Amino acid sequence: MNDEKILIVEDEKKISDIVKSYLERDGFKVSVAETGQAALQLIKKDFDLIILDLMLPDIDGETICGSIREFSDVPIIMLTAKSAEEDRIKGLGIGADDYVIKPFSPRELAARVKAHLRRTKKNEKKLLSFNDGLLTIDTLSMEVKKGKDVTPLTATEFRILLCMAEKPQMVFSRLQIVNAVQGYDFEGYDRVIDAHVKNIRHKIEDNPQRPVFIKTVYGAGYKFIGAPD
Ligand code: CA
């Protein structure tokens, strides 16, 4: 049993009921918000993961995701009926960690929830520092600093950065990255990884066009090129 708290934001009761029952069977404590307003009231509470439907009657999921990201890096899995790739990329741009396209298998969603929570938890305490302290990564608090300033990364962005920073100069393919941080691959993952890397660069690089930390290796993937202190 675990007592991790999960918030489901979903207006279709049929869907929230089945997801809730799957997650409760796994021992999670589950709350449901049926409207965007109700979600905004609840998100200040300390949830371990949020499942967020993109299409809500009052406030759209993107807006809620943005509100959550103003104060929290809690893992967010978005539910959406839109299957277009562009919507996935857009969602990741606003800070969601993962996407599930409706109709989905509740079992698969529950597996993804567990994968995200496992990865958030297993970090050992370690401080990685690069380029004379220009970039530091605290693996316990999941805090990334650019110089003296904390730069907020989402849980997924943090895991991508960490998996590469732990092995400087090693080339990671997009498939290796998605497997390292998600534990499974999915259709279109390569573009999703590219979107995450773009976001990370904007957060940690002085000039994202001329990165000094995450370098693109054309035809192969990415590598972390910071010099360990
Ligand atoms: Ca909906």
PDB file of C-alpha atoms and ligand atoms in Angstrom:
ATOM      1  CA  MET A   1       0.000   0.000   0.000  1.00  0.00           C
ATOM      2  CA  ASN A   2       1.112   3.546  -0.520  1.00  0.00           C
ATOM      3  CA  ASP A   3      -0.538   6.729   0.644  1.00  0.00           C
ATOM      4  CA  GLU A   4       0.395   8.984  -2.207  1.00  0.00           C
ATOM      5  CA  LYS A   5      -2.251  11.533  -3.112  1.00  0.00           C
ATOM      6  CA  ILE A   6      -3.503  11.916  -6.646  1.00  0.00           C
ATOM      7  CA  LEU A   7      -5.846  14.556  -8.056  1.00  0.00           C
ATOM      8  CA  ILE A   8      -7.976  13.723 -11.096  1.00  0.00           C
ATOM      9  CA  VAL A   9      -9.345  16.763 -12.931  1.00  0.00           C
ATOM     10  CA  GLU A  10     -12.011  15.404 -15.274  1.00  0.00           C
ATOM     11  CA  ASP A  11     -15.597  16.445 -15.992  1.00  0.00           C
ATOM     12  CA  GLU A  12     -16.697  13.088 -17.422  1.00  0.00           C
ATOM     13  CA  LYS A  13     -17.716  11.130 -14.361  1.00  0.00           C
ATOM     14  CA  LYS A  14     -17.588   7.835 -16.248  1.00  0.00           C
ATOM     15  CA  ILE A  15     -13.874   8.359 -16.851  1.00  0.00           C
ATOM     16  CA  SER A  16     -12.942   9.736 -13.439  1.00  0.00           C
ATOM     17  CA  ASP A  17     -14.831   6.905 -11.713  1.00  0.00           C
ATOM     18  CA  ILE A  18     -12.942   4.161 -13.503  1.00  0.00           C
ATOM     19  CA  VAL A  19      -9.539   5.844 -13.157  1.00  0.00           C
ATOM     20  CA  LYS A  20     -10.248   6.504  -9.473  1.00  0.00           C
ATOM     21  CA  SER A  21     -11.162   2.875  -8.833  1.00  0.00           C
ATOM     22  CA  TYR A  22      -8.010   1.604 -10.571  1.00  0.00           C
ATOM     23  CA  LEU A  23      -5.798   3.955  -8.573  1.00  0.00           C
ATOM     24  CA  GLU A  24      -7.546   3.245  -5.279  1.00  0.00           C
ATOM     25  CA  ARG A  25      -7.073  -0.449  -5.889  1.00  0.00           C
ATOM     26  CA  ASP A  26      -3.341   0.296  -6.012  1.00  0.00           C
ATOM     27  CA  GLY A  27      -3.601   2.066  -2.659  1.00  0.00           C
ATOM     28  CA  PHE A  28      -3.531   5.683  -3.769  1.00  0.00           C
ATOM     29  CA  LYS A  29      -5.625   8.377  -2.119  1.00  0.00           C
ATOM     30  CA  VAL A  30      -7.633   9.919  -4.939  1.00  0.00           C
ATOM     31  CA  SER A  31      -9.482  13.247  -5.129  1.00  0.00           C
ATOM     32  CA  VAL A  32     -11.595  14.312  -8.106  1.00  0.00           C
ATOM     33  CA  ALA A  33     -12.321  17.823  -9.386  1.00  0.00           C
ATOM     34  CA  GLU A  34     -15.112  17.968 -11.974  1.00  0.00           C
ATOM     35  CA  THR A  35     -14.556  21.559 -13.062  1.00  0.00           C
ATOM     36  CA  GLY A  36     -11.599  23.836 -13.644  1.00  0.00           C
ATOM     37  CA  GLN A  37     -12.783  26.045 -10.778  1.00  0.00           C
ATOM     38  CA  ALA A  38     -12.859  23.109  -8.387  1.00  0.00           C
ATOM     39  CA  ALA A  39      -9.380  22.105  -9.601  1.00  0.00           C
ATOM     40  CA  LEU A  40      -7.961  25.576  -8.951  1.00  0.00           C
ATOM     41  CA  GLN A  41      -9.308  25.357  -5.392  1.00  0.00           C
ATOM     42  CA  LEU A  42      -7.731  21.951  -4.840  1.00  0.00           C
ATOM     43  CA  ILE A  43      -4.323  22.260  -6.523  1.00  0.00           C
ATOM     44  CA  LYS A  44      -2.838  24.227  -3.629  1.00  0.00           C
ATOM     45  CA  LYS A  45      -3.088  21.062  -1.574  1.00  0.00           C
ATOM     46  CA  ASP A  46      -0.127  18.758  -1.520  1.00  0.00           C
ATOM     47  CA  PHE A  47      -0.729  16.201  -4.286  1.00  0.00           C
ATOM     48  CA  ASP A  48       1.953  13.779  -5.453  1.00  0.00           C
ATOM     49  CA  LEU A  49       0.616  13.657  -9.012  1.00  0.00           C
ATOM     50  CA  ILE A  50      -2.148  15.324 -11.025  1.00  0.00           C
ATOM     51  CA  ILE A  51      -4.129  13.776 -13.898  1.00  0.00           C
ATOM     52  CA  LEU A  52      -5.552  16.646 -15.895  1.00  0.00           C
ATOM     53  CA  ASP A  53      -8.168  16.536 -18.649  1.00  0.00           C
ATOM     54  CA  LEU A  54      -7.460  19.094 -21.345  1.00  0.00           C
ATOM     55  CA  MET A  55     -11.142  19.736 -22.214  1.00  0.00           C
ATOM     56  CA  LEU A  56     -13.096  21.020 -19.233  1.00  0.00           C
ATOM     57  CA  PRO A  57     -16.387  22.919 -19.341  1.00  0.00           C
ATOM     58  CA  ASP A  58     -15.201  26.131 -17.678  1.00  0.00           C
ATOM     59  CA  ILE A  59     -11.400  26.537 -17.713  1.00  0.00           C
ATOM     60  CA  ASP A  60      -9.181  24.671 -20.164  1.00  0.00           C
ATOM     61  CA  GLY A  61      -6.527  22.232 -18.995  1.00  0.00           C
ATOM     62  CA  GLU A  62      -3.635  24.304 -20.390  1.00  0.00           C
ATOM     63  CA  THR A  63      -4.597  27.218 -18.135  1.00  0.00           C
ATOM     64  CA  ILE A  64      -4.816  24.969 -15.100  1.00  0.00           C
ATOM     65  CA  CYS A  65      -1.469  23.375 -15.956  1.00  0.00           C
ATOM     66  CA  GLY A  66       0.071  26.856 -16.158  1.00  0.00           C
ATOM     67  CA  SER A  67      -1.403  27.780 -12.759  1.00  0.00           C
ATOM     68  CA  ILE A  68       0.035  24.638 -11.176  1.00  0.00           C
ATOM     69  CA  ARG A  69       3.473  25.286 -12.672  1.00  0.00           C
ATOM     70  CA  GLU A  70       3.572  28.743 -11.063  1.00  0.00           C
ATOM     71  CA  PHE A  71       4.190  27.094  -7.721  1.00  0.00           C
ATOM     72  CA  SER A  72       4.803  23.366  -8.156  1.00  0.00           C
ATOM     73  CA  ASP A  73       6.732  20.818 -10.179  1.00  0.00           C
ATOM     74  CA  VAL A  74       4.315  17.992  -9.296  1.00  0.00           C
ATOM     75  CA  PRO A  75       4.117  15.421 -12.126  1.00  0.00           C
ATOM     76  CA  ILE A  76       1.173  16.194 -14.435  1.00  0.00           C
ATOM     77  CA  ILE A  77      -0.315  13.642 -16.841  1.00  0.00           C
ATOM     78  CA  MET A  78      -2.693  15.199 -19.356  1.00  0.00           C
ATOM     79  CA  LEU A  79      -5.734  13.417 -20.736  1.00  0.00           C
ATOM     80  CA  THR A  80      -6.857  14.544 -24.118  1.00  0.00           C
ATOM     81  CA  ALA A  81      -9.177  13.524 -26.903  1.00  0.00           C
ATOM     82  CA  LYS A  82      -7.097  15.547 -29.309  1.00  0.00           C
ATOM     83  CA  SER A  83      -4.721  13.148 -30.946  1.00  0.00           C
ATOM     84  CA  ALA A  84      -2.818  15.651 -33.073  1.00  0.00           C
ATOM     85  CA  GLU A  85       0.886  15.651 -32.406  1.00  0.00           C
ATOM     86  CA  GLU A  86       0.919  19.454 -32.227  1.00  0.00           C
ATOM     87  CA  ASP A  87      -1.336  19.378 -29.188  1.00  0.00           C
ATOM     88  CA  ARG A  88       1.021  17.009 -27.425  1.00  0.00           C
ATOM     89  CA  ILE A  89       3.962  19.271 -28.055  1.00  0.00           C
ATOM     90  CA  LYS A  90       1.964  22.301 -26.969  1.00  0.00           C
ATOM     91  CA  GLY A  91       0.979  20.572 -23.741  1.00  0.00           C
ATOM     92  CA  LEU A  92       4.561  19.672 -22.971  1.00  0.00           C
ATOM     93  CA  GLY A  93       5.545  23.258 -23.685  1.00  0.00           C
ATOM     94  CA  ILE A  94       3.283  24.419 -20.879  1.00  0.00           C
ATOM     95  CA  GLY A  95       4.794  21.935 -18.468  1.00  0.00           C
ATOM     96  CA  ALA A  96       2.892  18.644 -18.566  1.00  0.00           C
ATOM     97  CA  ASP A  97       5.104  15.609 -17.975  1.00  0.00           C
ATOM     98  CA  ASP A  98       3.153  13.112 -19.999  1.00  0.00           C
ATOM     99  CA  TYR A  99       0.154  12.669 -22.274  1.00  0.00           C
ATOM    100  CA  VAL A 100      -2.535  10.028 -22.535  1.00  0.00           C
ATOM    101  CA  ILE A 101      -4.840  10.075 -25.535  1.00  0.00           C
ATOM    102  CA  LYS A 102      -8.503   9.177 -25.031  1.00  0.00           C
ATOM    103  CA  PRO A 103      -9.786   6.550 -25.235  1.00  0.00           C
ATOM    104  CA  PHE A 104      -7.094   5.031 -23.041  1.00  0.00           C
ATOM    105  CA  SER A 105      -6.620   1.899 -21.000  1.00  0.00           C
ATOM    106  CA  PRO A 106      -7.036   2.668 -17.267  1.00  0.00           C
ATOM    107  CA  ARG A 107      -4.449  -0.007 -16.565  1.00  0.00           C
ATOM    108  CA  GLU A 108      -1.910   1.744 -18.757  1.00  0.00           C
ATOM    109  CA  LEU A 109      -2.668   5.095 -17.124  1.00  0.00           C
ATOM    110  CA  ALA A 110      -2.202   3.534 -13.669  1.00  0.00           C
ATOM    111  CA  ALA A 111       1.135   2.081 -14.836  1.00  0.00           C
ATOM    112  CA  ARG A 112       2.271   5.499 -16.011  1.00  0.00           C
ATOM    113  CA  VAL A 113       1.218   7.071 -12.707  1.00  0.00           C
ATOM    114  CA  LYS A 114       3.360   4.542 -10.860  1.00  0.00           C
ATOM    115  CA  ALA A 115       6.306   5.030 -13.224  1.00  0.00           C
ATOM    116  CA  HIS A 116       6.226   8.795 -12.675  1.00  0.00           C
ATOM    117  CA  LEU A 117       5.981   8.487  -8.903  1.00  0.00           C
ATOM    118  CA  ARG A 118       8.770   5.897  -8.791  1.00  0.00           C
ATOM    119  CA  ARG A 119      11.080   8.143 -10.722  1.00  0.00           C
ATOM    120  CA  THR A 120      10.299  11.162  -8.571  1.00  0.00           C
ATOM    121  CA  LYS A 121      11.153   9.173  -5.460  1.00  0.00           C
ATOM    122  CA  LYS A 122      14.292   7.191  -6.131  1.00  0.00           C
ATOM    123  CA  ASN A 123      16.775  10.032  -6.258  1.00  0.00           C
ATOM    124  CA  GLU A 124      19.700   9.808  -3.889  1.00  0.00           C
ATOM    125  CA  LYS A 125      21.119  12.890  -2.308  1.00  0.00           C
ATOM    126  CA  LYS A 126      23.851  14.199  -4.513  1.00  0.00           C
ATOM    127  CA  LEU A 127      24.935  17.606  -5.692  1.00  0.00           C
ATOM    128  CA  LEU A 128      26.244  17.754  -9.229  1.00  0.00           C
ATOM    129  CA  SER A 129      28.085  20.895 -10.264  1.00  0.00           C
ATOM    130  CA  PHE A 130      29.335  21.925 -13.701  1.00  0.00           C
ATOM    131  CA  ASN A 131      31.326  24.687 -15.385  1.00  0.00           C
ATOM    132  CA  ASP A 132      32.604  26.280 -12.136  1.00  0.00           C
ATOM    133  CA  GLY A 133      29.195  26.245 -10.499  1.00  0.00           C
ATOM    134  CA  LEU A 134      27.386  27.723 -13.493  1.00  0.00           C
ATOM    135  CA  LEU A 135      24.950  24.810 -13.297  1.00  0.00           C
ATOM    136  CA  THR A 136      24.186  22.781 -10.175  1.00  0.00           C
ATOM    137  CA  ILE A 137      21.759  19.896  -9.822  1.00  0.00           C
ATOM    138  CA  ASP A 138      20.581  18.785  -6.383  1.00  0.00           C
ATOM    139  CA  THR A 139      19.244  15.283  -6.898  1.00  0.00           C
ATOM    140  CA  LEU A 140      17.381  15.152  -3.579  1.00  0.00           C
ATOM    141  CA  SER A 141      15.507  18.439  -3.680  1.00  0.00           C
ATOM    142  CA  MET A 142      15.381  18.235  -7.506  1.00  0.00           C
ATOM    143  CA  GLU A 143      16.599  21.810  -7.510  1.00  0.00           C
ATOM    144  CA  VAL A 144      18.519  23.107 -10.505  1.00  0.00           C
ATOM    145  CA  LYS A 145      20.444  26.337 -10.224  1.00  0.00           C
ATOM    146  CA  LYS A 146      21.777  28.461 -13.018  1.00  0.00           C
ATOM    147  CA  GLY A 147      24.521  30.309 -11.181  1.00  0.00           C
ATOM    148  CA  LYS A 148      22.889  31.420  -7.936  1.00  0.00           C
ATOM    149  CA  ASP A 149      19.341  31.385  -9.264  1.00  0.00           C
ATOM    150  CA  VAL A 150      16.982  28.438  -8.973  1.00  0.00           C
ATOM    151  CA  THR A 151      15.579  27.590 -12.381  1.00  0.00           C
ATOM    152  CA  PRO A 152      12.336  25.610 -12.047  1.00  0.00           C
ATOM    153  CA  LEU A 153      12.270  22.443 -14.141  1.00  0.00           C
ATOM    154  CA  THR A 154       9.303  20.108 -14.386  1.00  0.00           C
ATOM    155  CA  ALA A 155       9.803  16.578 -13.033  1.00  0.00           C
ATOM    156  CA  THR A 156      10.305  15.176 -16.538  1.00  0.00           C
ATOM    157  CA  GLU A 157      12.700  17.942 -17.587  1.00  0.00           C
ATOM    158  CA  PHE A 158      14.663  17.302 -14.424  1.00  0.00           C
ATOM    159  CA  ARG A 159      14.952  13.584 -15.120  1.00  0.00           C
ATOM    160  CA  ILE A 160      16.074  14.156 -18.711  1.00  0.00           C
ATOM    161  CA  LEU A 161      18.748  16.608 -17.593  1.00  0.00           C
ATOM    162  CA  LEU A 162      19.893  14.366 -14.750  1.00  0.00           C
ATOM    163  CA  CYS A 163      20.117  11.173 -16.810  1.00  0.00           C
ATOM    164  CA  MET A 164      22.479  12.925 -19.217  1.00  0.00           C
ATOM    165  CA  ALA A 165      24.397  15.009 -16.650  1.00  0.00           C
ATOM    166  CA  GLU A 166      25.276  11.865 -14.720  1.00  0.00           C
ATOM    167  CA  LYS A 167      27.208  10.687 -17.778  1.00  0.00           C
ATOM    168  CA  PRO A 168      28.845  13.729 -19.362  1.00  0.00           C
ATOM    169  CA  GLN A 169      30.004  13.315 -22.966  1.00  0.00           C
ATOM    170  CA  MET A 170      27.934  10.183 -23.484  1.00  0.00           C
ATOM    171  CA  VAL A 171      25.648  10.377 -26.499  1.00  0.00           C
ATOM    172  CA  PHE A 172      22.050   9.466 -25.653  1.00  0.00           C
ATOM    173  CA  SER A 173      19.604   8.532 -28.394  1.00  0.00           C
ATOM    174  CA  ARG A 174      16.062   9.860 -27.999  1.00  0.00           C
ATOM    175  CA  LEU A 175      14.922   6.301 -27.368  1.00  0.00           C
ATOM    176  CA  GLN A 176      17.478   5.911 -24.555  1.00  0.00           C
ATOM    177  CA  ILE A 177      16.303   9.175 -23.033  1.00  0.00           C
ATOM    178  CA  VAL A 178      12.606   8.307 -23.172  1.00  0.00           C
ATOM    179  CA  ASN A 179      13.276   4.881 -21.682  1.00  0.00           C
ATOM    180  CA  ALA A 180      15.465   6.348 -18.942  1.00  0.00           C
ATOM    181  CA  VAL A 181      12.913   8.903 -17.847  1.00  0.00           C
ATOM    182  CA  GLN A 182       9.547   7.307 -18.642  1.00  0.00           C
ATOM    183  CA  GLY A 183      10.327   3.623 -18.594  1.00  0.00           C
ATOM    184  CA  TYR A 184       8.519   3.038 -21.880  1.00  0.00           C
ATOM    185  CA  ASP A 185       8.347   4.542 -25.331  1.00  0.00           C
ATOM    186  CA  PHE A 186       5.342   5.742 -27.243  1.00  0.00           C
ATOM    187  CA  GLU A 187       4.477   6.976 -30.697  1.00  0.00           C
ATOM    188  CA  GLY A 188       6.057  10.324 -31.422  1.00  0.00           C
ATOM    189  CA  TYR A 189       8.373  10.191 -28.400  1.00  0.00           C
ATOM    190  CA  ASP A 190      11.311  11.599 -30.400  1.00  0.00           C
ATOM    191  CA  ARG A 191       9.567  14.914 -31.014  1.00  0.00           C
ATOM    192  CA  VAL A 192       8.425  14.968 -27.407  1.00  0.00           C
ATOM    193  CA  ILE A 193      12.030  14.578 -26.220  1.00  0.00           C
ATOM    194  CA  ASP A 194      13.049  17.383 -28.588  1.00  0.00           C
ATOM    195  CA  ALA A 195      10.345  19.607 -27.059  1.00  0.00           C
ATOM    196  CA  HIS A 196      11.566  18.834 -23.542  1.00  0.00           C
ATOM    197  CA  VAL A 197      15.197  19.515 -24.470  1.00  0.00           C
ATOM    198  CA  LYS A 198      14.163  22.826 -26.000  1.00  0.00           C
ATOM    199  CA  ASN A 199      12.437  23.772 -22.744  1.00  0.00           C
ATOM    200  CA  ILE A 200      15.428  22.701 -20.653  1.00  0.00           C
ATOM    201  CA  ARG A 201      17.781  24.766 -22.792  1.00  0.00           C
ATOM    202  CA  HIS A 202      15.640  27.847 -22.315  1.00  0.00           C
ATOM    203  CA  LYS A 203      15.914  27.325 -18.585  1.00  0.00           C
ATOM    204  CA  ILE A 204      19.607  26.487 -18.166  1.00  0.00           C
ATOM    205  CA  GLU A 205      21.439  27.966 -21.141  1.00  0.00           C
ATOM    206  CA  ASP A 206      22.422  31.637 -21.493  1.00  0.00           C
ATOM    207  CA  ASN A 207      21.934  31.270 -25.228  1.00  0.00           C
ATOM    208  CA  PRO A 208      19.748  28.280 -26.152  1.00  0.00           C
ATOM    209  CA  GLN A 209      20.932  28.642 -29.773  1.00  0.00           C
ATOM    210  CA  ARG A 210      24.518  28.021 -28.653  1.00  0.00           C
ATOM    211  CA  PRO A 211      24.147  25.554 -25.804  1.00  0.00           C
ATOM    212  CA  VAL A 212      27.086  24.892 -23.470  1.00  0.00           C
ATOM    213  CA  PHE A 213      25.331  22.081 -21.574  1.00  0.00           C
ATOM    214  CA  ILE A 214      23.102  19.993 -23.837  1.00  0.00           C
ATOM    215  CA  LYS A 215      24.525  19.554 -27.300  1.00  0.00           C
ATOM    216  CA  THR A 216      22.649  18.060 -30.255  1.00  0.00           C
ATOM    217  CA  VAL A 217      24.506  15.213 -31.922  1.00  0.00           C
ATOM    218  CA  TYR A 218      22.981  15.194 -35.401  1.00  0.00           C
ATOM    219  CA  GLY A 219      21.593  11.857 -36.463  1.00  0.00           C
ATOM    220  CA  ALA A 220      22.257  10.378 -33.013  1.00  0.00           C
ATOM    221  CA  GLY A 221      20.651  12.293 -30.163  1.00  0.00           C
ATOM    222  CA  TYR A 222      21.969  14.505 -27.403  1.00  0.00           C
ATOM    223  CA  LYS A 223      24.891  14.682 -25.040  1.00  0.00           C
ATOM    224  CA  PHE A 224      25.630  16.636 -21.905  1.00  0.00           C
ATOM    225  CA  ILE A 225      28.859  18.551 -22.353  1.00  0.00           C
ATOM    226  CA  GLY A 226      29.153  20.486 -19.069  1.00  0.00           C
ATOM    227  CA  ALA A 227      32.516  20.036 -17.314  1.00  0.00           C
ATOM    228  CA  PRO A 228      32.079  18.482 -13.846  1.00  0.00           C
ATOM    229  CA  ASP A 229      33.578  20.636 -11.040  1.00  0.00           C
TER     230      ASP A 229
HETATM  231 CA    CA B   1     -13.534  16.602 -20.618  1.00  0.00          CA
END
